[in-house]
Amino acid sequence: MLAFEFVARTGSVRAAAEQMSVTPGAISRQIRLLEEHFGTTLFQRDGRGLLLTHAGSAYFHLIGPHIEGLRKAGQVLHRSAGRTVIRLHSFTTFATRWLIPRLTAFQLANPTIDVRLTTASEWDESADFDAAIRLGDGEWQNMSATPLIENILVPVCKPTQDRKAMLTPEHLMRHTLLRVRGRPDDWQRWSEALGIDIGGLTNWRELESSALAYQAALEGQGIALAQRELVKKELAEGTLIEMANGQLNCGRLTYYLVWSSNHLKEANLLLLKEWLIRREDPAIDKR
């Protein structure tokens, strides 16, 4: 029955197999046995996918509420066993530079909540999660969204002989600018807001992620446009310097903790939210 429900929702034997962690052959056998049991065809081919037949559609609508009830009951039982799993998805750079230290402290303070973190360089609409870190304006349909940091963009680079204690707009003309593939508009947004013309610059280097751009800047390979909150440690240590009067606050365009409205794990998600939006050192529990 579960194999049928997964195939009905995804339209694919392979996708259903991946979600159930079994082989496509096992899914096909379950569907075949179900069709033999009822003496009718439940699916028909449609290109590379599967569509429900009339009989299959009627069966799916009848069992759907019961399957969902079983799923919810399992989640409740899992929580009552004393441990809740929160599947958290985040951008890689944000996770390594801001999120993970706070999660470490959160886990120590909340041992009955198991936060399982997955990351990616770019947002994936197909990602499966209980909560996620998203970059945007906070407006996602049917989602609860809480801003986590101020998204302040500022050019940063390694202090060298010709830029000992200050980075100026003139340096942009003489050095390589580091651009992030997943954030292609940042430099244009920043330059327009500050009235700095970078239209004639041709010395660009594109990198896959902000983490790689920051590392390249630390090694003196160019100037990165950083999200200031994510390089605060390097700025404080002096391994990176920032452009004076070169900050752009992106306002609502920032990182949010999001989850579906009325989520079954909302009580624990609220605990996580309150922890993450604290301003004190996350490694210190001051409760």
PDB file of C-alpha atoms in Angstrom:
ATOM      1  CA  MET A   1       0.000   0.000   0.000  1.00  0.00           C
ATOM      2  CA  LEU A   2       2.825   2.415   0.840  1.00  0.00           C
ATOM      3  CA  ALA A   3       4.530   1.639  -2.477  1.00  0.00           C
ATOM      4  CA  PHE A   4       1.284   2.460  -4.299  1.00  0.00           C
ATOM      5  CA  GLU A   5       0.886   5.737  -2.384  1.00  0.00           C
ATOM      6  CA  PHE A   6       4.453   6.880  -3.111  1.00  0.00           C
ATOM      7  CA  VAL A   7       4.154   6.077  -6.835  1.00  0.00           C
ATOM      8  CA  ALA A   8       0.751   7.801  -6.996  1.00  0.00           C
ATOM      9  CA  ARG A   9       2.226  10.984  -5.468  1.00  0.00           C
ATOM     10  CA  THR A  10       5.474  11.048  -7.472  1.00  0.00           C
ATOM     11  CA  GLY A  11       4.359   9.492 -10.776  1.00  0.00           C
ATOM     12  CA  SER A  12       7.621   7.568 -10.812  1.00  0.00           C
ATOM     13  CA  VAL A  13       8.730   4.129  -9.643  1.00  0.00           C
ATOM     14  CA  ARG A  14      12.314   5.365  -9.321  1.00  0.00           C
ATOM     15  CA  ALA A  15      11.358   8.406  -7.225  1.00  0.00           C
ATOM     16  CA  ALA A  16       9.183   6.243  -4.981  1.00  0.00           C
ATOM     17  CA  ALA A  17      12.057   3.785  -4.539  1.00  0.00           C
ATOM     18  CA  GLU A  18      14.450   6.579  -3.535  1.00  0.00           C
ATOM     19  CA  GLN A  19      11.994   7.943  -0.960  1.00  0.00           C
ATOM     20  CA  MET A  20      11.399   4.475   0.517  1.00  0.00           C
ATOM     21  CA  SER A  21      15.087   3.466   0.311  1.00  0.00           C
ATOM     22  CA  VAL A  22      14.331   0.303  -1.708  1.00  0.00           C
ATOM     23  CA  THR A  23      15.006  -0.786  -5.286  1.00  0.00           C
ATOM     24  CA  PRO A  24      12.714   0.157  -8.201  1.00  0.00           C
ATOM     25  CA  GLY A  25      12.191  -3.567  -8.750  1.00  0.00           C
ATOM     26  CA  ALA A  26      10.760  -3.953  -5.238  1.00  0.00           C
ATOM     27  CA  ILE A  27       8.317  -1.104  -5.884  1.00  0.00           C
ATOM     28  CA  SER A  28       7.232  -2.612  -9.222  1.00  0.00           C
ATOM     29  CA  ARG A  29       6.613  -5.996  -7.585  1.00  0.00           C
ATOM     30  CA  GLN A  30       4.436  -4.410  -4.882  1.00  0.00           C
ATOM     31  CA  ILE A  31       2.358  -2.580  -7.496  1.00  0.00           C
ATOM     32  CA  ARG A  32       1.980  -5.759  -9.565  1.00  0.00           C
ATOM     33  CA  LEU A  33       0.828  -7.768  -6.534  1.00  0.00           C
ATOM     34  CA  LEU A  34      -1.713  -5.080  -5.664  1.00  0.00           C
ATOM     35  CA  GLU A  35      -3.092  -5.060  -9.221  1.00  0.00           C
ATOM     36  CA  GLU A  36      -3.318  -8.851  -9.192  1.00  0.00           C
ATOM     37  CA  HIS A  37      -5.125  -8.720  -5.849  1.00  0.00           C
ATOM     38  CA  PHE A  38      -7.766  -6.291  -7.137  1.00  0.00           C
ATOM     39  CA  GLY A  39      -7.845  -7.695 -10.648  1.00  0.00           C
ATOM     40  CA  THR A  40      -7.473  -4.261 -12.265  1.00  0.00           C
ATOM     41  CA  THR A  41      -4.797  -1.915 -13.605  1.00  0.00           C
ATOM     42  CA  LEU A  42      -3.920   0.927 -11.225  1.00  0.00           C
ATOM     43  CA  PHE A  43      -1.388   2.844 -13.373  1.00  0.00           C
ATOM     44  CA  GLN A  44      -0.889   3.606 -17.042  1.00  0.00           C
ATOM     45  CA  ARG A  45       2.238   4.834 -18.829  1.00  0.00           C
ATOM     46  CA  ASP A  46       2.425   8.526 -19.767  1.00  0.00           C
ATOM     47  CA  GLY A  47       5.693   9.261 -21.524  1.00  0.00           C
ATOM     48  CA  ARG A  48       8.411   8.500 -18.991  1.00  0.00           C
ATOM     49  CA  GLY A  49       6.068   8.646 -16.013  1.00  0.00           C
ATOM     50  CA  LEU A  50       2.992   6.900 -14.619  1.00  0.00           C
ATOM     51  CA  LEU A  51      -0.586   8.138 -14.313  1.00  0.00           C
ATOM     52  CA  LEU A  52      -3.349   6.692 -12.162  1.00  0.00           C
ATOM     53  CA  THR A  53      -6.146   4.909 -13.990  1.00  0.00           C
ATOM     54  CA  HIS A  54      -9.757   5.652 -12.969  1.00  0.00           C
ATOM     55  CA  ALA A  55      -9.649   2.670 -10.622  1.00  0.00           C
ATOM     56  CA  GLY A  56      -6.241   3.703  -9.278  1.00  0.00           C
ATOM     57  CA  SER A  57      -7.380   7.282  -8.701  1.00  0.00           C
ATOM     58  CA  ALA A  58     -10.462   6.154  -6.776  1.00  0.00           C
ATOM     59  CA  TYR A  59      -8.338   3.848  -4.617  1.00  0.00           C
ATOM     60  CA  PHE A  60      -5.758   6.577  -3.959  1.00  0.00           C
ATOM     61  CA  HIS A  61      -8.408   9.066  -2.773  1.00  0.00           C
ATOM     62  CA  LEU A  62      -9.908   6.464  -0.448  1.00  0.00           C
ATOM     63  CA  ILE A  63      -6.657   5.374   1.214  1.00  0.00           C
ATOM     64  CA  GLY A  64      -4.951   8.799   1.235  1.00  0.00           C
ATOM     65  CA  PRO A  65      -6.412  10.047   4.547  1.00  0.00           C
ATOM     66  CA  HIS A  66      -5.619   6.738   6.243  1.00  0.00           C
ATOM     67  CA  ILE A  67      -1.994   6.763   5.042  1.00  0.00           C
ATOM     68  CA  GLU A  68      -1.585  10.345   6.290  1.00  0.00           C
ATOM     69  CA  GLY A  69      -3.121   9.343   9.618  1.00  0.00           C
ATOM     70  CA  LEU A  70      -0.627   6.505   9.986  1.00  0.00           C
ATOM     71  CA  ARG A  71       2.222   8.875   9.135  1.00  0.00           C
ATOM     72  CA  LYS A  72       1.135  11.403  11.761  1.00  0.00           C
ATOM     73  CA  ALA A  73       0.660   8.667  14.335  1.00  0.00           C
ATOM     74  CA  GLY A  74       4.200   7.469  13.679  1.00  0.00           C
ATOM     75  CA  GLN A  75       5.555  10.984  14.170  1.00  0.00           C
ATOM     76  CA  VAL A  76       3.699  11.345  17.441  1.00  0.00           C
ATOM     77  CA  LEU A  77       4.993   7.965  18.616  1.00  0.00           C
ATOM     78  CA  HIS A  78       8.514   8.975  17.645  1.00  0.00           C
ATOM     79  CA  ARG A  79       8.245  12.136  19.733  1.00  0.00           C
ATOM     80  CA  SER A  80       6.733  10.303  22.678  1.00  0.00           C
ATOM     81  CA  ALA A  81       9.701   7.933  22.651  1.00  0.00           C
ATOM     82  CA  GLY A  82      11.697  10.855  24.016  1.00  0.00           C
ATOM     83  CA  ARG A  83      13.544  12.208  20.973  1.00  0.00           C
ATOM     84  CA  THR A  84      12.458  14.485  18.127  1.00  0.00           C
ATOM     85  CA  VAL A  85      14.353  14.684  14.849  1.00  0.00           C
ATOM     86  CA  ILE A  86      14.452  18.071  13.091  1.00  0.00           C
ATOM     87  CA  ARG A  87      15.684  17.861   9.494  1.00  0.00           C
ATOM     88  CA  LEU A  88      17.316  21.236   8.817  1.00  0.00           C
ATOM     89  CA  HIS A  89      18.487  22.335   5.359  1.00  0.00           C
ATOM     90  CA  SER A  90      20.853  25.274   4.806  1.00  0.00           C
ATOM     91  CA  PHE A  91      23.175  26.963   2.360  1.00  0.00           C
ATOM     92  CA  THR A  92      26.675  25.546   2.846  1.00  0.00           C
ATOM     93  CA  THR A  93      28.502  28.817   3.571  1.00  0.00           C
ATOM     94  CA  PHE A  94      25.868  30.021   6.018  1.00  0.00           C
ATOM     95  CA  ALA A  95      25.931  26.656   7.770  1.00  0.00           C
ATOM     96  CA  THR A  96      29.700  26.485   8.208  1.00  0.00           C
ATOM     97  CA  ARG A  97      30.245  30.127   9.181  1.00  0.00           C
ATOM     98  CA  TRP A  98      27.165  30.945  11.277  1.00  0.00           C
ATOM     99  CA  LEU A  99      24.802  28.061  11.891  1.00  0.00           C
ATOM    100  CA  ILE A 100      26.889  25.104  13.048  1.00  0.00           C
ATOM    101  CA  PRO A 101      28.404  26.778  16.169  1.00  0.00           C
ATOM    102  CA  ARG A 102      24.887  27.694  17.305  1.00  0.00           C
ATOM    103  CA  LEU A 103      23.546  24.208  16.558  1.00  0.00           C
ATOM    104  CA  THR A 104      26.322  22.632  18.623  1.00  0.00           C
ATOM    105  CA  ALA A 105      25.305  24.688  21.644  1.00  0.00           C
ATOM    106  CA  PHE A 106      21.605  24.060  20.952  1.00  0.00           C
ATOM    107  CA  GLN A 107      22.118  20.277  20.924  1.00  0.00           C
ATOM    108  CA  LEU A 108      23.969  20.395  24.238  1.00  0.00           C
ATOM    109  CA  ALA A 109      21.141  22.407  25.802  1.00  0.00           C
ATOM    110  CA  ASN A 110      18.358  20.305  24.230  1.00  0.00           C
ATOM    111  CA  PRO A 111      19.518  16.654  24.211  1.00  0.00           C
ATOM    112  CA  THR A 112      16.045  15.303  23.329  1.00  0.00           C
ATOM    113  CA  ILE A 113      16.053  17.167  19.986  1.00  0.00           C
ATOM    114  CA  ASP A 114      18.216  15.711  17.218  1.00  0.00           C
ATOM    115  CA  VAL A 115      18.963  18.328  14.523  1.00  0.00           C
ATOM    116  CA  ARG A 116      20.094  16.654  11.301  1.00  0.00           C
ATOM    117  CA  LEU A 117      21.678  19.213   8.988  1.00  0.00           C
ATOM    118  CA  THR A 118      21.989  18.976   5.203  1.00  0.00           C
ATOM    119  CA  THR A 119      23.552  21.667   3.011  1.00  0.00           C
ATOM    120  CA  ALA A 120      23.771  22.801  -0.603  1.00  0.00           C
ATOM    121  CA  SER A 121      25.463  25.674  -2.443  1.00  0.00           C
ATOM    122  CA  GLU A 122      22.196  26.702  -4.119  1.00  0.00           C
ATOM    123  CA  TRP A 123      18.542  26.429  -3.118  1.00  0.00           C
ATOM    124  CA  ASP A 124      16.814  23.230  -4.235  1.00  0.00           C
ATOM    125  CA  GLU A 125      13.014  23.346  -4.441  1.00  0.00           C
ATOM    126  CA  SER A 126      12.855  19.557  -4.118  1.00  0.00           C
ATOM    127  CA  ALA A 127      14.745  19.503  -0.797  1.00  0.00           C
ATOM    128  CA  ASP A 128      12.914  17.579   1.936  1.00  0.00           C
ATOM    129  CA  PHE A 129      13.129  19.229   5.368  1.00  0.00           C
ATOM    130  CA  ASP A 130      11.282  20.198   8.546  1.00  0.00           C
ATOM    131  CA  ALA A 131      12.945  23.624   8.570  1.00  0.00           C
ATOM    132  CA  ALA A 132      15.359  25.421   6.275  1.00  0.00           C
ATOM    133  CA  ILE A 133      17.555  28.480   5.960  1.00  0.00           C
ATOM    134  CA  ARG A 134      16.390  30.491   2.938  1.00  0.00           C
ATOM    135  CA  LEU A 135      17.649  33.698   1.368  1.00  0.00           C
ATOM    136  CA  GLY A 136      14.882  36.062   0.278  1.00  0.00           C
ATOM    137  CA  ASP A 137      12.416  38.731   1.374  1.00  0.00           C
ATOM    138  CA  GLY A 138      10.597  36.519   3.896  1.00  0.00           C
ATOM    139  CA  GLU A 139       7.511  36.078   1.707  1.00  0.00           C
ATOM    140  CA  TRP A 140       6.951  32.383   1.048  1.00  0.00           C
ATOM    141  CA  GLN A 141       3.420  31.065   0.760  1.00  0.00           C
ATOM    142  CA  ASN A 142       2.212  28.978   3.714  1.00  0.00           C
ATOM    143  CA  MET A 143       5.597  29.288   5.443  1.00  0.00           C
ATOM    144  CA  SER A 144       6.581  30.741   8.802  1.00  0.00           C
ATOM    145  CA  ALA A 145       9.708  32.893   8.261  1.00  0.00           C
ATOM    146  CA  THR A 146      11.990  34.526  10.856  1.00  0.00           C
ATOM    147  CA  PRO A 147      14.998  36.700   9.845  1.00  0.00           C
ATOM    148  CA  LEU A 148      18.264  35.535  11.417  1.00  0.00           C
ATOM    149  CA  ILE A 149      20.870  38.169  10.536  1.00  0.00           C
ATOM    150  CA  GLU A 150      21.265  41.558   8.906  1.00  0.00           C
ATOM    151  CA  ASN A 151      22.423  40.974   5.336  1.00  0.00           C
ATOM    152  CA  ILE A 152      25.100  43.650   4.946  1.00  0.00           C
ATOM    153  CA  LEU A 153      27.254  43.438   1.818  1.00  0.00           C
ATOM    154  CA  VAL A 154      30.758  44.896   1.887  1.00  0.00           C
ATOM    155  CA  PRO A 155      33.903  44.389  -0.243  1.00  0.00           C
ATOM    156  CA  VAL A 156      36.664  42.567   1.664  1.00  0.00           C
ATOM    157  CA  CYS A 157      40.203  41.486   0.838  1.00  0.00           C
ATOM    158  CA  LYS A 158      43.510  40.469   2.367  1.00  0.00           C
ATOM    159  CA  PRO A 159      45.536  43.421   3.671  1.00  0.00           C
ATOM    160  CA  THR A 160      48.590  43.804   1.438  1.00  0.00           C
ATOM    161  CA  GLN A 161      51.317  46.410   0.957  1.00  0.00           C
ATOM    162  CA  ASP A 162      49.187  48.663  -1.266  1.00  0.00           C
ATOM    163  CA  ARG A 163      46.083  48.370   0.910  1.00  0.00           C
ATOM    164  CA  LYS A 164      47.510  48.149   4.424  1.00  0.00           C
ATOM    165  CA  ALA A 165      44.583  49.347   6.482  1.00  0.00           C
ATOM    166  CA  MET A 166      41.968  50.450   3.984  1.00  0.00           C
ATOM    167  CA  LEU A 167      40.205  49.205   0.897  1.00  0.00           C
ATOM    168  CA  THR A 168      38.927  51.954  -1.439  1.00  0.00           C
ATOM    169  CA  PRO A 169      36.808  52.052  -4.621  1.00  0.00           C
ATOM    170  CA  GLU A 170      40.017  52.681  -6.589  1.00  0.00           C
ATOM    171  CA  HIS A 171      41.274  49.244  -5.583  1.00  0.00           C
ATOM    172  CA  LEU A 172      38.328  47.685  -7.439  1.00  0.00           C
ATOM    173  CA  MET A 173      39.775  48.953 -10.708  1.00  0.00           C
ATOM    174  CA  ARG A 174      43.204  47.401 -10.092  1.00  0.00           C
ATOM    175  CA  HIS A 175      42.361  43.993  -8.678  1.00  0.00           C
ATOM    176  CA  THR A 176      40.352  40.876  -9.471  1.00  0.00           C
ATOM    177  CA  LEU A 177      36.737  40.904  -8.282  1.00  0.00           C
ATOM    178  CA  LEU A 178      35.434  37.579  -7.000  1.00  0.00           C
ATOM    179  CA  ARG A 179      31.913  36.747  -8.101  1.00  0.00           C
ATOM    180  CA  VAL A 180      29.754  33.895  -6.701  1.00  0.00           C
ATOM    181  CA  ARG A 181      27.832  31.804  -9.208  1.00  0.00           C
ATOM    182  CA  GLY A 182      24.796  31.444  -6.954  1.00  0.00           C
ATOM    183  CA  ARG A 183      24.696  35.198  -6.198  1.00  0.00           C
ATOM    184  CA  PRO A 184      25.355  36.783  -9.622  1.00  0.00           C
ATOM    185  CA  ASP A 185      23.586  40.090  -8.902  1.00  0.00           C
ATOM    186  CA  ASP A 186      25.320  41.067  -5.633  1.00  0.00           C
ATOM    187  CA  TRP A 187      28.061  43.214  -7.156  1.00  0.00           C
ATOM    188  CA  GLN A 188      25.591  45.049  -9.413  1.00  0.00           C
ATOM    189  CA  ARG A 189      23.158  45.649  -6.532  1.00  0.00           C
ATOM    190  CA  TRP A 190      25.965  46.938  -4.314  1.00  0.00           C
ATOM    191  CA  SER A 191      27.545  49.220  -6.944  1.00  0.00           C
ATOM    192  CA  GLU A 192      24.227  50.793  -7.947  1.00  0.00           C
ATOM    193  CA  ALA A 193      23.268  51.463  -4.328  1.00  0.00           C
ATOM    194  CA  LEU A 194      26.631  53.132  -3.554  1.00  0.00           C
ATOM    195  CA  GLY A 195      26.945  54.949  -6.873  1.00  0.00           C
ATOM    196  CA  ILE A 196      30.166  53.167  -7.854  1.00  0.00           C
ATOM    197  CA  ASP A 197      30.593  52.372 -11.550  1.00  0.00           C
ATOM    198  CA  ILE A 198      31.931  48.860 -12.132  1.00  0.00           C
ATOM    199  CA  GLY A 199      30.511  48.523 -15.646  1.00  0.00           C
ATOM    200  CA  GLY A 200      33.910  48.780 -17.279  1.00  0.00           C
ATOM    201  CA  LEU A 201      35.636  46.194 -15.107  1.00  0.00           C
ATOM    202  CA  THR A 202      36.734  43.055 -16.920  1.00  0.00           C
ATOM    203  CA  ASN A 203      38.960  41.334 -14.342  1.00  0.00           C
ATOM    204  CA  TRP A 204      36.430  38.946 -12.774  1.00  0.00           C
ATOM    205  CA  ARG A 205      36.786  35.480 -11.342  1.00  0.00           C
ATOM    206  CA  GLU A 206      33.708  33.317 -10.793  1.00  0.00           C
ATOM    207  CA  LEU A 207      33.542  30.845  -7.909  1.00  0.00           C
ATOM    208  CA  GLU A 208      30.915  28.278  -6.995  1.00  0.00           C
ATOM    209  CA  SER A 209      30.150  29.459  -3.464  1.00  0.00           C
ATOM    210  CA  SER A 210      30.631  32.349  -1.059  1.00  0.00           C
ATOM    211  CA  ALA A 211      32.863  30.099   1.064  1.00  0.00           C
ATOM    212  CA  LEU A 212      35.278  29.712  -1.845  1.00  0.00           C
ATOM    213  CA  ALA A 213      35.168  33.445  -2.546  1.00  0.00           C
ATOM    214  CA  TYR A 214      36.042  34.241   1.078  1.00  0.00           C
ATOM    215  CA  GLN A 215      38.889  31.729   1.029  1.00  0.00           C
ATOM    216  CA  ALA A 216      40.228  33.202  -2.211  1.00  0.00           C
ATOM    217  CA  ALA A 217      40.114  36.678  -0.636  1.00  0.00           C
ATOM    218  CA  LEU A 218      41.983  35.394   2.430  1.00  0.00           C
ATOM    219  CA  GLU A 219      44.705  34.077   0.121  1.00  0.00           C
ATOM    220  CA  GLY A 220      45.034  37.424  -1.646  1.00  0.00           C
ATOM    221  CA  GLN A 221      43.496  36.288  -4.924  1.00  0.00           C
ATOM    222  CA  GLY A 222      40.999  39.144  -5.212  1.00  0.00           C
ATOM    223  CA  ILE A 223      38.245  41.200  -3.629  1.00  0.00           C
ATOM    224  CA  ALA A 224      35.099  39.422  -2.444  1.00  0.00           C
ATOM    225  CA  LEU A 225      31.715  41.021  -1.803  1.00  0.00           C
ATOM    226  CA  ALA A 226      31.003  39.463   1.573  1.00  0.00           C
ATOM    227  CA  GLN A 227      27.968  39.147   3.759  1.00  0.00           C
ATOM    228  CA  ARG A 228      29.589  40.947   6.678  1.00  0.00           C
ATOM    229  CA  GLU A 229      28.076  38.767   9.408  1.00  0.00           C
ATOM    230  CA  LEU A 230      29.766  35.733   7.872  1.00  0.00           C
ATOM    231  CA  VAL A 231      33.286  37.237   7.922  1.00  0.00           C
ATOM    232  CA  LYS A 232      33.137  39.021  11.299  1.00  0.00           C
ATOM    233  CA  LYS A 233      35.830  36.736  12.738  1.00  0.00           C
ATOM    234  CA  GLU A 234      38.303  37.500   9.928  1.00  0.00           C
ATOM    235  CA  LEU A 235      37.586  41.231  10.127  1.00  0.00           C
ATOM    236  CA  ALA A 236      38.140  41.206  13.890  1.00  0.00           C
ATOM    237  CA  GLU A 237      41.407  39.285  13.503  1.00  0.00           C
ATOM    238  CA  GLY A 238      42.610  41.537  10.686  1.00  0.00           C
ATOM    239  CA  THR A 239      43.062  38.714   8.177  1.00  0.00           C
ATOM    240  CA  LEU A 240      40.489  40.528   6.021  1.00  0.00           C
ATOM    241  CA  ILE A 241      39.851  44.252   5.723  1.00  0.00           C
ATOM    242  CA  GLU A 242      36.661  45.917   4.522  1.00  0.00           C
ATOM    243  CA  MET A 243      35.961  48.998   2.445  1.00  0.00           C
ATOM    244  CA  ALA A 244      35.334  52.065   4.604  1.00  0.00           C
ATOM    245  CA  ASN A 245      31.826  53.448   4.023  1.00  0.00           C
ATOM    246  CA  GLY A 246      31.233  50.548   1.662  1.00  0.00           C
ATOM    247  CA  GLN A 247      28.406  48.731   3.453  1.00  0.00           C
ATOM    248  CA  LEU A 248      25.046  48.015   1.849  1.00  0.00           C
ATOM    249  CA  ASN A 249      22.256  46.798   4.140  1.00  0.00           C
ATOM    250  CA  CYS A 250      19.958  44.679   1.970  1.00  0.00           C
ATOM    251  CA  GLY A 251      17.027  45.122   4.373  1.00  0.00           C
ATOM    252  CA  ARG A 252      14.381  42.420   3.977  1.00  0.00           C
ATOM    253  CA  LEU A 253      16.608  40.478   1.586  1.00  0.00           C
ATOM    254  CA  THR A 254      18.358  38.280   4.114  1.00  0.00           C
ATOM    255  CA  TYR A 255      18.527  34.792   5.645  1.00  0.00           C
ATOM    256  CA  TYR A 256      15.370  33.363   7.236  1.00  0.00           C
ATOM    257  CA  LEU A 257      14.562  30.260   9.234  1.00  0.00           C
ATOM    258  CA  VAL A 258      11.437  28.855   7.591  1.00  0.00           C
ATOM    259  CA  TRP A 259       9.039  25.961   8.069  1.00  0.00           C
ATOM    260  CA  SER A 260       5.559  25.030   6.911  1.00  0.00           C
ATOM    261  CA  SER A 261       2.717  26.665   8.822  1.00  0.00           C
ATOM    262  CA  ASN A 262       1.134  24.399  11.484  1.00  0.00           C
ATOM    263  CA  HIS A 263       4.042  21.969  11.344  1.00  0.00           C
ATOM    264  CA  LEU A 264       3.689  18.933  13.615  1.00  0.00           C
ATOM    265  CA  LYS A 265       7.070  19.700  15.200  1.00  0.00           C
ATOM    266  CA  GLU A 266       6.333  23.402  15.658  1.00  0.00           C
ATOM    267  CA  ALA A 267       6.927  23.421  19.421  1.00  0.00           C
ATOM    268  CA  ASN A 268      10.482  22.180  18.925  1.00  0.00           C
ATOM    269  CA  LEU A 269      11.000  24.402  15.892  1.00  0.00           C
ATOM    270  CA  LEU A 270      10.059  27.404  18.019  1.00  0.00           C
ATOM    271  CA  LEU A 271      12.727  26.371  20.546  1.00  0.00           C
ATOM    272  CA  LEU A 272      15.272  26.246  17.731  1.00  0.00           C
ATOM    273  CA  LYS A 273      14.144  29.632  16.405  1.00  0.00           C
ATOM    274  CA  GLU A 274      14.431  31.322  19.799  1.00  0.00           C
ATOM    275  CA  TRP A 275      17.907  29.899  20.211  1.00  0.00           C
ATOM    276  CA  LEU A 276      19.127  31.045  16.790  1.00  0.00           C
ATOM    277  CA  ILE A 277      17.887  34.624  17.096  1.00  0.00           C
ATOM    278  CA  ARG A 278      19.727  35.201  20.377  1.00  0.00           C
ATOM    279  CA  ARG A 279      22.376  37.925  20.159  1.00  0.00           C
ATOM    280  CA  GLU A 280      24.761  36.613  22.825  1.00  0.00           C
ATOM    281  CA  ASP A 281      27.581  34.183  22.221  1.00  0.00           C
ATOM    282  CA  PRO A 282      25.833  30.944  21.116  1.00  0.00           C
ATOM    283  CA  ALA A 283      28.393  28.821  22.927  1.00  0.00           C
ATOM    284  CA  ILE A 284      27.245  30.225  26.278  1.00  0.00           C
ATOM    285  CA  ASP A 285      23.886  29.161  27.684  1.00  0.00           C
ATOM    286  CA  LYS A 286      22.713  32.022  29.915  1.00  0.00           C
ATOM    287  CA  ARG A 287      19.298  30.650  30.771  1.00  0.00           C
TER     288      ARG A 287
END
